[in-house]
Amino acid sequence: MKNNYLKHGLSNFYLSLQPIVSFCEEAEEIEMYEVLLRSSITDEFPNIEFSQLVYDEQGNTFFLNWYAEKITNFLSTYSKIKLTFNLHPIQLSYAGTWTFLNTMKIFKKNILIEITEHNINISDSQRYYETILPESLKRIQLLGYFIAFDDVGIGLNTLESIDFNINQIEILKFSLLPFEREEITYKIQKAQKWAAIARGKNKRFIVEGVENKKLSKQLIEAKIFLQQGYLWSNKELKIK
């Protein structure tokens, strides 16, 4: 019964590939795509359904098996495209996640793993952050994947956590979406702060939540050249 319920739920999902654009002398090209989970009913991230899946080991395995099939089919056809995809920190606790990562390592040159900012709801969270997470990041790195910290400055992905795991991190990603009501000058200042942190740690930096050309241009003027957001929604790809 549970298996049928899980399969039915997954049938309502699809994957959207959002471009991450690189600027060189204001000429833009798509450097990679972030794989985003979407509901075919709302065309938005299915937050409740996803949480129900990843906080259950069997649900997580079902989800990652579905995910692996979609990504494998796509990369088998489009072998030059690079993808980034998210792992919720709680997923690192499950054997099924490591089976998934071992299965997908044939595409490791095409894949960047993003560790999301979500805090986790478990009893011994301190042990998780100080032991399980760092050991998991080292294990991912040994499998040959590059690692990004998503939404830095929020939730799990604090500056302290970045410093603690700095040798395993390749990219820092910062989102402007929480500041959508703020003036553009404030957004640029926040992005510059995190860009400076990334440069100081010799890490690449991507800013998310770029919604219009004016914001993109000002980010370029601030020497922030890797950008992602709704501005390039017309170039998104879908995997049904």
Short mmCIF file of C-alpha atoms in Angstrom, two decimals:
data_model
loop_
_atom_site.label_atom_id
_atom_site.label_comp_id
_atom_site.label_asym_id
_atom_site.label_seq_id
_atom_site.Cartn_x
_atom_site.Cartn_y
_atom_site.Cartn_z
CA MET A 1 0.00 0.00 0.00
CA LYS A 2 2.77 2.44 0.94
CA ASN A 3 4.70 1.64 -2.25
CA ASN A 4 1.65 2.44 -4.36
CA TYR A 5 1.16 5.70 -2.48
CA LEU A 6 4.78 6.70 -3.10
CA LYS A 7 4.63 5.83 -6.79
CA HIS A 8 1.44 7.83 -7.18
CA GLY A 9 3.02 10.84 -5.49
CA LEU A 10 6.10 10.73 -7.69
CA SER A 11 3.93 10.64 -10.80
CA ASN A 12 2.95 14.23 -9.98
CA PHE A 13 6.57 15.45 -10.01
CA TYR A 14 8.81 16.66 -12.79
CA LEU A 15 12.28 18.23 -12.95
CA SER A 16 12.96 21.74 -14.17
CA LEU A 17 16.52 22.71 -15.14
CA GLN A 18 17.23 26.35 -14.29
CA PRO A 19 20.21 27.94 -16.06
CA ILE A 20 23.22 29.24 -14.16
CA VAL A 21 24.67 31.90 -16.43
CA SER A 22 28.29 32.98 -16.66
CA PHE A 23 29.22 36.46 -17.91
CA CYS A 24 32.48 37.29 -19.62
CA GLU A 25 32.75 40.87 -20.90
CA GLU A 26 28.94 40.96 -20.60
CA ALA A 27 28.56 38.05 -23.06
CA GLU A 28 26.48 35.39 -21.35
CA GLU A 29 26.55 31.64 -21.65
CA ILE A 30 24.91 28.86 -19.69
CA GLU A 31 27.58 27.22 -17.56
CA MET A 32 25.33 24.66 -15.85
CA TYR A 33 21.75 23.99 -14.79
CA GLU A 34 20.29 23.50 -11.32
CA VAL A 35 17.84 20.61 -11.14
CA LEU A 36 14.68 21.79 -9.39
CA LEU A 37 11.84 19.54 -8.26
CA ARG A 38 8.40 20.73 -9.34
CA SER A 39 4.79 19.66 -8.90
CA SER A 40 2.90 19.15 -12.16
CA ILE A 41 -0.20 20.44 -10.33
CA THR A 42 1.21 23.78 -9.15
CA ASP A 43 4.49 24.11 -11.12
CA GLU A 44 6.08 24.96 -7.78
CA PHE A 45 8.35 23.13 -5.35
CA PRO A 46 6.21 20.50 -3.54
CA ASN A 47 7.51 21.37 -0.09
CA ILE A 48 5.15 19.24 2.03
CA GLU A 49 5.40 16.15 -0.18
CA PHE A 50 9.18 16.43 -0.43
CA SER A 51 9.57 16.73 3.35
CA GLN A 52 7.39 13.64 3.84
CA LEU A 53 9.64 11.73 1.46
CA VAL A 54 13.08 12.71 2.78
CA TYR A 55 12.20 12.29 6.45
CA ASP A 56 11.38 8.64 5.73
CA GLU A 57 14.12 6.24 4.64
CA GLN A 58 11.89 4.22 2.33
CA GLY A 59 10.39 7.37 0.85
CA ASN A 60 13.86 8.81 0.26
CA THR A 61 14.95 5.63 -1.56
CA PHE A 62 11.85 5.70 -3.79
CA PHE A 63 12.44 9.36 -4.58
CA LEU A 64 16.14 8.93 -5.40
CA ASN A 65 15.46 5.88 -7.58
CA TRP A 66 12.98 7.98 -9.55
CA TYR A 67 15.43 10.87 -9.63
CA ALA A 68 18.34 8.70 -10.79
CA GLU A 69 16.30 7.33 -13.69
CA LYS A 70 15.37 10.84 -14.87
CA ILE A 71 18.91 12.21 -14.58
CA THR A 72 20.53 9.13 -16.13
CA ASN A 73 18.25 9.29 -19.16
CA PHE A 74 18.94 13.00 -19.57
CA LEU A 75 22.75 12.84 -19.22
CA SER A 76 22.94 9.78 -21.46
CA THR A 77 21.54 11.98 -24.21
CA TYR A 78 23.06 15.36 -23.26
CA SER A 79 26.49 14.28 -22.07
CA LYS A 80 28.10 17.74 -22.20
CA ILE A 81 25.58 19.46 -19.95
CA LYS A 82 26.54 20.05 -16.32
CA LEU A 83 23.92 19.79 -13.59
CA THR A 84 23.74 20.76 -9.94
CA PHE A 85 21.23 19.08 -7.69
CA ASN A 86 20.21 19.44 -4.08
CA LEU A 87 20.59 17.08 -1.16
CA HIS A 88 18.71 17.87 2.04
CA PRO A 89 21.08 17.29 5.01
CA ILE A 90 18.82 14.58 6.45
CA GLN A 91 19.27 12.55 3.26
CA LEU A 92 22.93 12.02 4.12
CA SER A 93 21.78 9.79 6.99
CA TYR A 94 20.28 7.12 4.71
CA ALA A 95 21.92 4.16 2.98
CA GLY A 96 19.73 4.78 -0.07
CA THR A 97 21.37 8.15 -0.63
CA TRP A 98 24.81 6.58 -0.76
CA THR A 99 23.55 3.91 -3.15
CA PHE A 100 22.24 6.74 -5.32
CA LEU A 101 25.53 8.67 -5.21
CA ASN A 102 27.52 5.54 -6.05
CA THR A 103 25.19 4.79 -8.95
CA MET A 104 25.41 8.33 -10.32
CA LYS A 105 29.19 8.68 -10.04
CA ILE A 106 29.56 7.56 -13.67
CA PHE A 107 28.38 11.13 -14.35
CA LYS A 108 30.50 12.78 -11.64
CA LYS A 109 32.10 15.17 -14.17
CA ASN A 110 28.62 16.43 -15.01
CA ILE A 111 27.30 16.77 -11.45
CA LEU A 112 27.73 19.23 -8.61
CA ILE A 113 26.09 18.34 -5.28
CA GLU A 114 24.37 21.21 -3.45
CA ILE A 115 23.88 20.78 0.29
CA THR A 116 20.76 22.73 1.20
CA GLU A 117 20.42 25.07 4.13
CA HIS A 118 17.63 23.13 5.88
CA ASN A 119 18.00 22.53 9.58
CA ILE A 120 17.19 18.97 10.56
CA ASN A 121 14.68 17.71 13.07
CA ILE A 122 16.56 14.99 14.94
CA SER A 123 17.36 14.52 18.62
CA ASP A 124 21.17 14.70 18.44
CA SER A 125 21.58 17.61 16.02
CA GLN A 126 24.93 18.73 17.47
CA ARG A 127 26.51 15.35 16.69
CA TYR A 128 25.03 15.56 13.21
CA TYR A 129 26.55 18.97 12.46
CA GLU A 130 29.92 18.22 14.06
CA THR A 131 30.42 14.62 12.91
CA ILE A 132 27.91 13.18 10.44
CA LEU A 133 27.80 16.15 8.07
CA PRO A 134 31.59 16.66 7.83
CA GLU A 135 32.19 12.94 7.35
CA SER A 136 29.47 12.82 4.69
CA LEU A 137 30.99 15.74 2.78
CA LYS A 138 34.38 14.03 2.76
CA ARG A 139 32.72 10.85 1.51
CA ILE A 140 30.97 12.74 -1.31
CA GLN A 141 34.27 14.34 -2.25
CA LEU A 142 36.01 10.95 -2.33
CA LEU A 143 33.36 9.74 -4.78
CA GLY A 144 34.59 12.46 -7.13
CA TYR A 145 31.82 15.04 -6.84
CA PHE A 146 32.24 18.76 -6.31
CA ILE A 147 30.16 20.27 -3.49
CA ALA A 148 28.31 23.57 -3.10
CA PHE A 149 26.67 25.06 -0.03
CA ASP A 150 23.27 26.43 -1.02
CA ASP A 151 21.64 29.57 0.42
CA VAL A 152 24.64 30.55 2.53
CA GLY A 153 23.82 32.63 5.57
CA ILE A 154 20.55 30.78 6.20
CA GLY A 155 19.75 27.74 8.34
CA LEU A 156 22.47 25.11 8.44
CA ASN A 157 24.79 26.90 6.02
CA THR A 158 26.22 29.50 8.36
CA LEU A 159 29.65 31.03 8.05
CA GLU A 160 30.74 28.82 10.98
CA SER A 161 29.58 25.69 9.14
CA ILE A 162 31.32 26.83 5.95
CA ASP A 163 34.59 27.35 7.81
CA PHE A 164 34.25 23.97 9.54
CA ASN A 165 33.83 22.20 6.18
CA ILE A 166 35.85 24.53 3.97
CA ASN A 167 38.12 21.88 2.43
CA GLN A 168 35.14 20.02 0.96
CA ILE A 169 33.35 23.03 -0.54
CA GLU A 170 33.87 24.21 -4.11
CA ILE A 171 31.11 26.81 -4.49
CA LEU A 172 29.08 29.12 -2.26
CA LYS A 173 25.57 30.03 -3.45
CA PHE A 174 23.73 33.07 -2.11
CA SER A 175 20.05 33.79 -2.74
CA LEU A 176 18.54 37.24 -3.12
CA LEU A 177 14.98 35.90 -2.90
CA PRO A 178 14.63 36.54 0.87
CA PHE A 179 15.35 40.21 0.09
CA GLU A 180 12.92 40.65 -2.80
CA ARG A 181 11.17 43.57 -1.05
CA GLU A 182 14.43 45.41 -0.43
CA GLU A 183 15.95 48.14 -2.61
CA ILE A 184 18.34 47.02 -5.31
CA THR A 185 21.27 48.76 -3.59
CA TYR A 186 20.71 46.64 -0.48
CA LYS A 187 20.60 43.45 -2.56
CA ILE A 188 23.88 44.32 -4.25
CA GLN A 189 25.52 45.02 -0.88
CA LYS A 190 24.39 41.65 0.51
CA ALA A 191 25.66 39.84 -2.60
CA GLN A 192 28.98 41.72 -2.47
CA LYS A 193 29.46 40.72 1.16
CA TRP A 194 29.14 37.02 0.38
CA ALA A 195 31.12 37.34 -2.86
CA ALA A 196 33.99 38.82 -0.84
CA ILE A 197 33.77 35.93 1.64
CA ALA A 198 33.89 33.43 -1.25
CA ARG A 199 36.89 35.17 -2.84
CA GLY A 200 38.67 35.28 0.53
CA LYS A 201 38.24 31.53 0.85
CA ASN A 202 39.20 30.91 -2.81
CA LYS A 203 35.74 29.55 -3.66
CA ARG A 204 33.49 30.21 -6.64
CA PHE A 205 30.35 32.24 -6.00
CA ILE A 206 26.88 32.07 -7.54
CA VAL A 207 24.09 34.51 -6.78
CA GLU A 208 20.52 33.23 -7.09
CA GLY A 209 17.28 35.16 -7.37
CA VAL A 210 18.25 37.43 -10.26
CA GLU A 211 14.83 38.53 -11.47
CA ASN A 212 15.51 41.34 -13.97
CA LYS A 213 18.13 42.84 -16.30
CA LYS A 214 18.78 45.87 -14.12
CA LEU A 215 19.76 43.71 -11.17
CA SER A 216 21.87 41.45 -13.38
CA LYS A 217 23.73 44.43 -14.86
CA GLN A 218 24.51 45.87 -11.44
CA LEU A 219 25.78 42.50 -10.25
CA ILE A 220 28.09 42.37 -13.27
CA GLU A 221 29.34 45.86 -12.39
CA ALA A 222 30.02 44.49 -8.89
CA LYS A 223 32.08 41.73 -10.55
CA ILE A 224 29.61 38.97 -9.73
CA PHE A 225 29.59 36.97 -12.92
CA LEU A 226 27.78 33.72 -12.07
CA GLN A 227 24.05 34.35 -11.83
CA GLN A 228 20.82 32.38 -11.66
CA GLY A 229 17.16 33.31 -11.54
CA TYR A 230 13.80 34.00 -13.15
CA LEU A 231 15.42 36.34 -15.70
CA TRP A 232 16.44 33.23 -17.66
CA SER A 233 13.21 31.27 -17.16
CA ASN A 234 12.66 31.15 -20.92
CA LYS A 235 15.80 29.01 -21.17
CA GLU A 236 14.75 26.44 -18.58
CA LEU A 237 14.54 22.80 -19.64
CA LYS A 238 12.06 20.27 -18.31
CA ILE A 239 12.42 16.56 -17.61
CA LYS A 240 9.00 14.95 -17.36
#
